[in-house]
Tab-separated table of C-alpha atoms and ligand atoms in Angstrom:
chain	number	residue	atom	x	y	z
A	1	MET	CA	46.325	35.237	19.311
A	2	GLN	CA	42.676	36.183	19.404
A	3	THR	CA	40.446	33.145	20.949
A	4	ILE	CA	37.322	32.755	18.812
A	5	ILE	CA	34.495	31.442	21.282
A	6	ASN	CA	31.590	29.727	19.891
A	7	PRO	CA	29.866	29.217	23.206
A	8	ILE	CA	27.154	26.375	23.784
A	9	SER	CA	23.332	26.923	23.106
A	10	LYS	CA	22.148	25.116	26.186
A	11	SER	CA	24.551	24.020	29.071
A	12	ARG	CA	24.630	20.664	29.771
A	13	ILE	CA	25.717	20.705	33.470
A	14	ASP	CA	21.620	19.854	34.609
A	15	GLU	CA	22.407	16.495	33.065
A	16	ILE	CA	25.265	15.705	35.472
A	17	ASP	CA	25.063	14.274	38.841
A	18	PHE	CA	27.491	16.033	40.830
A	19	GLU	CA	26.798	13.717	44.104
A	20	ASN	CA	27.550	10.692	41.916
A	21	LEU	CA	30.792	11.540	40.014
A	22	THR	CA	32.988	8.556	38.260
A	23	PHE	CA	36.535	9.495	36.975
A	24	GLY	CA	36.782	10.971	33.385
A	25	ARG	CA	33.045	9.981	31.908
A	26	SER	CA	31.337	13.565	32.439
A	27	PHE	CA	32.954	16.609	30.074
A	28	ALA	CA	32.299	20.294	30.860
A	29	ASP	CA	30.355	22.466	28.106
A	30	HIS	CA	33.409	23.280	26.145
A	31	MET	CA	36.659	22.454	24.975
A	32	LEU	CA	39.771	24.482	23.418
A	33	VAL	CA	40.893	23.644	19.997
A	34	ALA	CA	44.176	24.743	18.453
A	35	GLU	CA	45.282	23.950	15.018
A	36	TYR	CA	48.762	23.996	13.949
A	37	ALA	CA	50.137	24.241	10.173
A	38	ASP	CA	52.772	25.671	8.069
A	39	GLY	CA	54.855	25.782	10.689
A	40	ALA	CA	52.741	27.990	13.164
A	41	TRP	CA	49.691	27.753	15.061
A	42	GLN	CA	47.019	29.147	13.129
A	43	SER	CA	43.590	29.502	15.310
A	44	VAL	CA	42.529	29.061	18.847
A	45	THR	CA	38.600	28.169	19.146
A	46	ILE	CA	36.627	27.470	22.549
A	47	GLN	CA	33.697	25.490	21.158
A	48	PRO	CA	31.199	23.095	22.497
A	49	TYR	CA	32.872	19.879	23.787
A	50	GLY	CA	31.812	17.083	20.989
A	51	PRO	CA	33.236	14.904	18.009
A	52	LEU	CA	35.674	15.817	15.636
A	53	SER	CA	36.081	14.217	12.125
A	54	TYR	CA	39.473	12.640	10.976
A	55	GLN	CA	40.593	10.733	7.939
A	56	PRO	CA	41.620	6.716	8.649
A	57	ALA	CA	44.945	7.741	7.508
A	58	MET	CA	45.660	10.333	10.311
A	59	MET	CA	49.080	9.968	11.411
A	60	SER	CA	48.815	9.993	15.195
A	61	LEU	CA	46.721	6.590	15.043
A	62	HIS	CA	49.637	4.972	13.182
A	63	TYR	CA	52.784	6.223	14.681
A	64	GLY	CA	51.836	7.530	18.069
A	65	GLN	CA	52.744	11.130	17.905
A	66	ALA	CA	50.033	11.903	20.568
A	67	ILE	CA	50.962	13.581	24.068
A	68	PHE	CA	48.811	14.463	27.145
A	69	GLU	CA	48.917	16.232	30.345
A	70	GLY	CA	46.588	16.054	33.564
A	71	MET	CA	46.005	18.569	36.254
A	72	LYS	CA	43.118	19.647	38.453
A	73	ALA	CA	41.164	22.990	39.155
A	74	TYR	CA	39.447	23.455	42.907
A	75	ARG	CA	36.687	25.694	43.955
A	76	SER	CA	38.124	27.389	47.158
A	77	LYS	CA	35.476	28.327	50.224
A	78	ASN	CA	35.287	31.859	48.897
A	79	ASP	CA	34.410	30.668	45.314
A	80	GLU	CA	37.636	31.239	43.440
A	81	ILE	CA	39.023	28.551	40.690
A	82	LEU	CA	42.456	27.596	41.566
A	83	VAL	CA	44.510	25.443	39.658
A	84	PHE	CA	47.749	23.522	41.054
A	85	ARG	CA	50.772	24.559	39.470
A	86	PRO	CA	49.855	24.109	35.655
A	87	GLU	CA	53.191	26.032	34.620
A	88	GLU	CA	54.701	23.030	35.488
A	89	ASN	CA	52.534	20.947	33.286
A	90	PHE	CA	53.035	23.354	30.737
A	91	LYS	CA	56.926	22.926	30.612
A	92	ARG	CA	56.486	19.171	30.825
A	93	PHE	CA	54.035	19.231	27.678
A	94	ASN	CA	56.880	20.876	25.637
A	95	LYS	CA	59.626	18.645	27.099
A	96	SER	CA	57.327	15.553	25.650
A	97	ALA	CA	56.283	17.708	22.373
A	98	LEU	CA	60.201	18.032	21.627
A	99	ARG	CA	60.931	14.515	22.505
A	100	MET	CA	58.152	13.238	19.971
A	101	CYS	CA	59.224	15.790	17.272
A	102	MET	CA	55.766	17.751	17.986
A	103	PRO	CA	55.704	21.553	18.024
A	104	GLU	CA	55.901	23.435	21.297
A	105	VAL	CA	52.483	24.959	22.292
A	106	PRO	CA	53.160	28.840	23.330
A	107	GLU	CA	52.199	29.673	26.917
A	108	GLU	CA	49.333	32.104	25.782
A	109	ILE	CA	47.749	29.096	24.364
A	110	PHE	CA	48.321	26.533	26.749
A	111	LEU	CA	47.835	28.744	30.243
A	112	GLY	CA	46.004	31.831	28.581
A	113	GLY	CA	43.770	29.420	26.952
A	114	LEU	CA	43.074	27.378	29.742
A	115	LYS	CA	42.038	30.482	31.805
A	116	GLN	CA	39.606	31.314	29.260
A	117	LEU	CA	37.944	28.262	29.070
A	118	LEU	CA	37.866	27.843	32.996
A	119	GLN	CA	36.249	31.228	32.952
A	120	LEU	CA	33.524	29.739	30.572
A	121	ASP	CA	32.655	26.578	32.600
A	122	LYS	CA	33.420	27.851	35.879
A	123	ALA	CA	30.242	26.429	36.860
A	124	TRP	CA	31.512	23.096	36.034
A	125	VAL	CA	34.372	23.147	38.791
A	126	PRO	CA	32.769	21.121	41.727
A	127	ALA	CA	32.103	22.662	45.059
A	128	LYS	CA	32.104	19.457	46.918
A	129	GLU	CA	34.711	18.200	49.326
A	130	GLY	CA	37.134	16.151	47.482
A	131	CYS	CA	35.791	16.817	43.937
A	132	SER	CA	37.626	18.897	41.493
A	133	LEU	CA	37.462	19.503	37.846
A	134	TYR	CA	40.522	17.368	35.978
A	135	ILE	CA	41.891	19.294	32.715
A	136	ARG	CA	43.167	17.398	30.117
A	137	PRO	CA	45.180	19.260	27.554
A	138	PHE	CA	46.647	17.025	25.020
A	139	MET	CA	48.025	16.990	21.189
A	140	PHE	CA	48.005	14.501	18.297
A	141	ALA	CA	49.513	14.366	14.678
A	142	THR	CA	46.951	15.146	12.007
A	143	ASP	CA	48.490	14.788	8.708
A	144	GLU	CA	46.835	12.390	6.344
A	145	TYR	CA	49.761	10.192	5.568
A	146	VAL	CA	50.986	6.374	6.026
A	147	GLY	CA	54.573	7.371	5.792
A	148	VAL	CA	56.585	7.219	8.831
A	149	SER	CA	57.689	10.822	9.361
A	150	PRO	CA	57.041	13.957	11.766
A	151	SER	CA	53.394	15.104	10.737
A	152	THR	CA	53.245	18.524	9.578
A	153	THR	CA	49.844	19.400	11.228
A	154	TYR	CA	48.584	19.082	14.553
A	155	LYS	CA	45.954	19.780	17.119
A	156	PHE	CA	46.228	20.694	20.768
A	157	ILE	CA	42.875	20.507	22.418
A	158	ILE	CA	41.946	21.070	26.241
A	159	PHE	CA	38.776	19.588	27.790
A	160	ASN	CA	37.635	19.092	31.323
A	161	CYS	CA	36.117	16.616	33.482
A	162	PRO	CA	34.273	17.178	36.766
A	163	VAL	CA	35.776	14.332	38.990
A	164	GLY	CA	34.569	12.717	42.428
A	165	SER	CA	36.708	12.330	45.544
A	166	TYR	CA	39.261	9.862	45.422
A	167	TYR	CA	39.329	7.429	47.953
A	168	ALA	CA	42.825	6.242	48.057
A	169	LYS	CA	42.459	2.557	49.456
A	170	PRO	CA	45.895	1.118	50.415
A	171	LEU	CA	47.353	-0.748	47.312
A	172	ARG	CA	48.687	-3.676	46.905
A	173	VAL	CA	51.527	-3.768	44.227
A	174	ARG	CA	53.835	-6.350	42.596
A	175	VAL	CA	57.638	-5.726	41.744
A	176	GLU	CA	57.764	-6.164	37.772
A	177	THR	CA	60.875	-7.967	36.862
A	178	ASN	CA	59.762	-8.961	33.194
A	179	TYR	CA	58.059	-6.214	31.627
A	180	ILE	CA	59.472	-2.555	31.402
A	181	ARG	CA	57.878	0.998	31.135
A	182	ALA	CA	60.912	2.764	30.217
A	183	ALA	CA	64.573	2.521	29.011
A	184	LYS	CA	67.510	4.592	28.900
A	185	GLY	CA	67.374	6.739	25.931
A	186	GLY	CA	63.402	5.735	25.744
A	187	VAL	CA	60.301	7.856	25.843
A	188	GLY	CA	59.734	7.179	29.603
A	189	PHE	CA	60.119	10.747	30.808
A	190	SER	CA	57.542	12.201	28.378
A	191	LYS	CA	53.761	11.715	28.801
A	192	ASN	CA	53.166	10.399	25.527
A	193	ALA	CA	49.996	8.033	24.679
A	194	GLY	CA	51.896	4.906	23.868
A	195	ASN	CA	53.807	4.694	27.314
A	196	TYR	CA	50.250	3.852	28.820
A	197	GLY	CA	49.321	1.377	25.784
A	198	GLY	CA	52.348	-0.656	26.489
A	199	SER	CA	51.898	-0.835	30.432
A	200	LEU	CA	48.165	-2.140	30.195
A	201	TYR	CA	49.093	-6.127	29.859
A	202	PRO	CA	51.516	-6.092	32.514
A	203	THR	CA	49.441	-4.658	34.818
A	204	GLN	CA	46.595	-6.880	33.710
A	205	LEU	CA	48.492	-9.863	34.831
A	206	ALA	CA	49.232	-8.598	38.254
A	207	ASN	CA	45.627	-7.651	38.574
A	208	LYS	CA	45.105	-11.407	37.734
A	209	ASP	CA	47.239	-12.141	40.549
A	210	GLY	CA	45.249	-9.892	42.847
A	211	TYR	CA	47.348	-6.898	42.868
A	212	ASP	CA	46.429	-3.172	42.157
A	213	GLN	CA	49.620	-1.964	40.379
A	214	ILE	CA	52.649	-2.664	39.564
A	215	ILE	CA	56.404	-1.567	40.423
A	216	TRP	CA	58.366	-1.114	37.614
A	217	THR	CA	61.930	-1.869	37.997
A	218	ASP	CA	64.958	-0.723	35.366
A	219	ALA	CA	65.170	-2.103	32.210
A	220	ALA	CA	68.794	-3.018	32.348
A	221	THR	CA	68.684	-5.210	35.605
A	222	HIS	CA	65.198	-5.110	37.196
A	223	GLU	CA	67.112	-4.469	40.119
A	224	PHE	CA	66.321	-0.904	41.288
A	225	VAL	CA	62.650	0.243	41.783
A	226	GLU	CA	61.065	3.145	39.411
A	227	GLU	CA	57.718	4.100	39.335
A	228	ALA	CA	54.449	2.580	40.746
A	229	GLY	CA	51.972	2.182	37.892
A	230	THR	CA	51.561	5.974	36.630
A	231	MET	CA	52.713	7.456	39.855
A	232	ASN	CA	55.987	8.364	41.245
A	233	LEU	CA	57.259	6.126	44.012
A	234	MET	CA	58.299	6.972	47.457
A	235	PHE	CA	59.570	5.803	50.659
A	236	VAL	CA	60.325	6.887	53.996
A	237	ILE	CA	63.462	4.650	55.256
A	238	ASN	CA	64.880	5.495	58.505
A	239	GLY	CA	63.034	8.796	58.672
A	240	ALA	CA	64.470	9.943	55.358
A	241	LEU	CA	62.158	10.403	52.186
A	242	VAL	CA	63.814	8.318	49.579
A	243	THR	CA	62.638	8.527	45.877
A	244	ALA	CA	64.360	7.644	42.217
A	245	PRO	CA	66.014	10.616	40.650
A	246	THR	CA	64.354	11.826	37.630
A	247	GLY	CA	66.051	10.935	34.112
A	248	ASP	CA	65.178	9.189	31.000
A	249	THR	CA	63.119	6.613	32.694
A	250	ILE	CA	61.021	8.404	35.507
A	251	LEU	CA	58.267	10.744	34.800
A	252	ASP	CA	59.092	14.190	36.455
A	253	GLY	CA	56.104	14.262	38.418
A	254	VAL	CA	54.403	17.627	39.697
A	255	THR	CA	53.195	15.820	42.584
A	256	ARG	CA	56.571	14.477	43.332
A	257	LYS	CA	58.443	17.853	42.961
A	258	SER	CA	55.818	19.374	45.301
A	259	VAL	CA	56.041	16.304	47.972
A	260	LEU	CA	60.100	16.425	47.996
A	261	GLN	CA	59.524	20.508	48.417
A	262	ILE	CA	57.362	20.474	51.167
A	263	ALA	CA	59.485	17.707	52.873
A	264	LYS	CA	62.564	19.997	52.651
A	265	ASP	CA	60.801	22.779	54.176
A	266	TRP	CA	59.883	20.705	56.961
A	267	GLY	CA	63.399	19.379	57.530
A	268	LEU	CA	63.159	16.352	56.274
A	269	LYS	CA	66.138	14.275	55.039
A	270	VAL	CA	65.475	13.842	51.315
A	271	GLU	CA	67.306	11.391	49.280
A	272	GLU	CA	66.800	11.261	45.350
A	273	ARG	CA	68.664	8.091	44.673
A	274	GLN	CA	68.462	4.644	43.304
A	275	LEU	CA	66.773	1.965	45.238
A	276	SER	CA	67.370	-1.723	44.994
A	277	VAL	CA	64.484	-3.927	45.628
A	278	LYS	CA	66.881	-6.174	47.724
A	279	GLU	CA	67.413	-2.970	50.024
A	280	LEU	CA	63.297	-2.446	49.982
A	281	VAL	CA	62.651	-5.974	50.906
A	282	GLN	CA	65.644	-5.853	53.589
A	283	GLY	CA	64.258	-2.739	54.813
A	284	ILE	CA	60.598	-3.672	55.142
A	285	LYS	CA	61.580	-6.966	57.155
A	286	ASP	CA	63.808	-4.999	59.603
A	287	GLY	CA	61.436	-2.171	60.053
A	288	SER	CA	63.470	0.629	58.496
A	289	VAL	CA	61.027	1.020	55.686
A	290	THR	CA	57.983	2.797	57.303
A	291	GLU	CA	56.088	3.975	54.466
A	292	ALA	CA	55.552	3.546	51.042
A	293	PHE	CA	53.108	5.567	48.748
A	294	GLY	CA	52.719	6.584	45.001
A	295	ALA	CA	52.257	9.963	44.171
A	296	GLY	CA	50.567	11.662	41.344
A	297	THR	CA	47.905	14.119	40.200
A	298	ALA	CA	44.764	11.710	40.689
A	299	ALA	CA	45.172	10.797	44.236
A	300	VAL	CA	47.959	13.156	45.435
A	301	ILE	CA	49.093	10.375	47.901
A	302	ALA	CA	48.400	6.690	47.242
A	303	PRO	CA	49.309	4.623	50.205
A	304	ILE	CA	51.028	1.193	49.650
A	305	CYS	CA	50.037	-1.577	52.189
A	306	THR	CA	51.915	-4.696	50.378
A	307	ILE	CA	54.783	-5.230	48.024
A	308	GLY	CA	54.754	-8.196	46.195
A	309	TYR	CA	58.082	-9.960	44.966
A	310	ASP	CA	59.448	-13.009	43.896
A	311	GLY	CA	56.055	-14.857	44.885
A	312	GLN	CA	56.382	-13.489	48.617
A	313	ASP	CA	54.072	-10.433	50.092
A	314	TYR	CA	55.933	-7.758	52.417
A	315	ASN	CA	53.470	-5.878	54.159
A	316	LEU	CA	54.286	-2.490	55.359
A	317	PRO	CA	53.085	-0.924	59.037
A	318	GLU	CA	49.517	0.390	59.229
A	319	ARG	CA	49.117	3.733	58.103
A	320	LYS	CA	48.790	6.526	60.825
A	321	GLU	CA	47.853	10.229	60.638
A	322	SER	CA	51.171	11.027	62.105
A	323	ASP	CA	52.943	9.728	59.099
A	324	PHE	CA	54.695	11.844	56.705
A	325	SER	CA	52.490	10.578	53.777
A	326	SER	CA	49.315	11.635	55.715
A	327	LYS	CA	50.610	15.105	56.721
A	328	VAL	CA	51.879	15.776	53.520
A	329	TYR	CA	48.749	14.877	51.740
A	330	LYS	CA	46.786	17.174	54.110
A	331	GLU	CA	49.361	19.852	53.236
A	332	ILE	CA	48.845	19.662	49.604
A	333	ASN	CA	45.145	19.434	50.074
A	334	GLN	CA	44.843	22.744	52.022
A	335	ILE	CA	47.475	24.282	49.350
A	336	ARG	CA	45.266	23.271	46.178
A	337	LEU	CA	41.854	24.602	48.331
A	338	GLY	CA	43.504	28.011	49.375
A	339	GLU	CA	42.903	27.254	52.897
A	340	VAL	CA	46.541	27.597	53.591
A	341	GLU	CA	48.734	30.703	52.708
A	342	ASP	CA	50.162	29.874	49.023
A	343	THR	CA	53.696	30.799	50.245
A	344	ARG	CA	55.493	29.052	47.270
A	345	ASN	CA	53.582	30.343	44.496
A	346	TRP	CA	51.803	27.247	43.628
A	347	ILE	CA	48.342	28.289	42.918
A	348	PHE	CA	47.214	29.843	39.228
A	349	LYS	CA	44.231	31.798	39.929
A	350	VAL	CA	41.489	31.584	37.242
B	1	PLP	C1	51.476	11.845	35.196
B	1	PLP	C2	52.696	10.466	35.685
B	1	PLP	C3	52.933	10.543	36.731
B	1	PLP	C4	52.606	11.795	37.918
B	1	PLP	O1	52.843	12.996	37.475
B	1	PLP	P1	51.874	14.225	38.208
B	1	PLP	O2	52.432	15.430	37.827
B	1	PLP	O3	52.648	14.393	39.631
B	1	PLP	O4	50.637	13.934	38.178
B	1	PLP	C5	53.946	9.704	37.483
B	1	PLP	N1	54.197	8.774	36.620
B	1	PLP	C6	53.898	8.497	35.310
B	1	PLP	C7	54.190	7.524	34.395
B	1	PLP	C8	52.858	9.542	34.672
B	1	PLP	O5	52.509	9.501	33.669
């Protein structure tokens, strides 16, 4: 499909303070907009980022057919624009789409369109260390109809935000044993908007008690740990990397997948298994749990310093340079900046 390009008349880039970027509040000049109707993708346009107009009865606002992705582009030392594993986001996006009764987006539009968009807005990829261009692809239902059924029309959009370096202050997290994020048979594995809406209130309650994030537990028993906020959750226990297996309730994170692969390549023992809160607390007490961290695109690795459970705080050992989480963070950072050889074929060049 031919992409129609309507370029901006004057770039807004001079209005941006690249030295003081905050996450998600600055937007690059252009966005990609694709329209779906009559059972097929009809058009792809790259146009200036800006408001769109919709009817109050637009279905996605009422029944939540809305999904998204998040990935990052980096500028290498020799000025190439590199995106970290977007093929994985593309595949996951279409899994989310299927679960939410939405049409699949073809690779030509998701990855091909992304390439064209990034070529046009190349200047928006920050050069400063630690900074990147956050890429937000999303799709939503656009029928004007208040009946509950799948929409027949959709929009797929990609816009981009230059973002600053993310300082991963060690997190205080609380094990949540009342509210849930996801249940077997539910939509927890999909990146759909409602999952995040539902997580805000319990997170706010944890914040009020002095915690940064929640550790979600399984919906049926609250005995097993699942994810940390909007990140996958990982531990080093007796020298092995332990994380929950993917399934209905776990988001199949690209960072998670990458960390596991690197750990295997380094000869570390990897255990994708259920981990009970009991084993975790006992392991922190007896010193067998040496590291706890979240894994996700925003921070890559977010170390955890404290886990609250049942009114008690359990502290993890102080983070060291020689820790697995420190080393794997460094490795992923070098891969995505093109500073080490891309032996696993993870880099998408624009
Ligand atoms: C997006 C997300 C993650 C992390 O996925 P990445 O692909 O590594 O960014 C983990 N958990 C949840 C609930 C998420 O939404």
